[in-house]
Amino acid sequence: MTITAAARFWDRTASRYAADPIKDIAGYERTLQRTKALLKPTDSIVEIGCGTGTTALRLAPFVARIIAADVSEAMIAIARQKALSEGVSTITFVARAAEEPAGEPGRHDAVLAFNVLHLVADRAAVLAEVRRLLKPGGLFISKTPCVMEMNPLIRLAIPVMQRIGKAPPVDAFGASDLEAALAVAGFSVVERARHGSGRRDPRIFLVARRDAD
């Protein structure tokens, strides 16, 4: 799927996405609390794949500035309206694909990517852009569904859902594959966790530090 096609898919589903409740709210809160603990009040951060802005809005009181980007104009429109209604002015919402520049190079303390790395067309390009955005030593904080660790029935259902327009293209990989890609891109993983409430959680939470040039 091209960036344009991905934007069209998420534009079509934006309203439904915004209305759907978070399925594992306890797991989401654990991720949010750990992320907050890694950030400082003076931090400038970028969130890629921000969706309708829920996480950016929750984190805004704890950092100085957020640039929150998503490929979908419709998602960004909803996020801007939410920020306006909540009186939050420290977030800049922009319509950008994860592979595209969303901030100034080498100026940001952290980049966040929650539930997006399995959806991008070019993971290496995304990681290169993340590294470009970060200050030396800056943190890349991600949580990613690892499709190869999911129930095989779910993996079989994904292509069917895609054929009827109910799911986007998904990149199937495991946690070790993602860690290897981070190493190639110039990051050192400093923390790993699984925050889900179930017995098995295929969503890996990784904190990776940008290596020196």
PDB file of N, CA and C in Angstrom, residues 5 23 28 44 49 75 78 195:
ATOM      1  N   ALA A   5      -2.595   5.584  -0.516  1.00  0.00           N
ATOM      2  CA  ALA A   5      -3.621   4.577  -0.273  1.00  0.00           C
ATOM      3  C   ALA A   5      -3.844   4.368   1.222  1.00  0.00           C
ATOM      4  N   LYS A  23      -9.267  -1.237  23.733  1.00  0.00           N
ATOM      5  CA  LYS A  23      -9.665  -2.595  24.128  1.00  0.00           C
ATOM      6  C   LYS A  23      -9.031  -3.033  25.449  1.00  0.00           C
ATOM      7  N   TYR A  28      -3.012  -0.105  28.269  1.00  0.00           N
ATOM      8  CA  TYR A  28      -2.734   1.239  27.737  1.00  0.00           C
ATOM      9  C   TYR A  28      -2.240   2.159  28.843  1.00  0.00           C
ATOM     10  N   SER A  44      10.998  18.189  24.227  1.00  0.00           N
ATOM     11  CA  SER A  44      10.297  18.337  22.953  1.00  0.00           C
ATOM     12  C   SER A  44      10.181  16.944  22.353  1.00  0.00           C
ATOM     13  N   GLY A  49       2.226   8.476  13.854  1.00  0.00           N
ATOM     14  CA  GLY A  49       1.040   7.622  13.908  1.00  0.00           C
ATOM     15  C   GLY A  49       0.166   7.960  15.096  1.00  0.00           C
ATOM     16  N   MET A  75      -8.001  11.908  10.616  1.00  0.00           N
ATOM     17  CA  MET A  75      -7.571  11.668  12.000  1.00  0.00           C
ATOM     18  C   MET A  75      -7.053  12.971  12.619  1.00  0.00           C
ATOM     19  N   ILE A  78      -9.795  15.401  13.623  1.00  0.00           N
ATOM     20  CA  ILE A  78     -10.421  15.020  14.894  1.00  0.00           C
ATOM     21  C   ILE A  78      -9.512  15.380  16.062  1.00  0.00           C
ATOM     22  N   HIS A 195       3.022  -4.893  28.395  1.00  0.00           N
ATOM     23  CA  HIS A 195       2.108  -4.210  29.301  1.00  0.00           C
ATOM     24  C   HIS A 195       0.676  -4.734  29.241  1.00  0.00           C
TER      25      HIS A 195
END
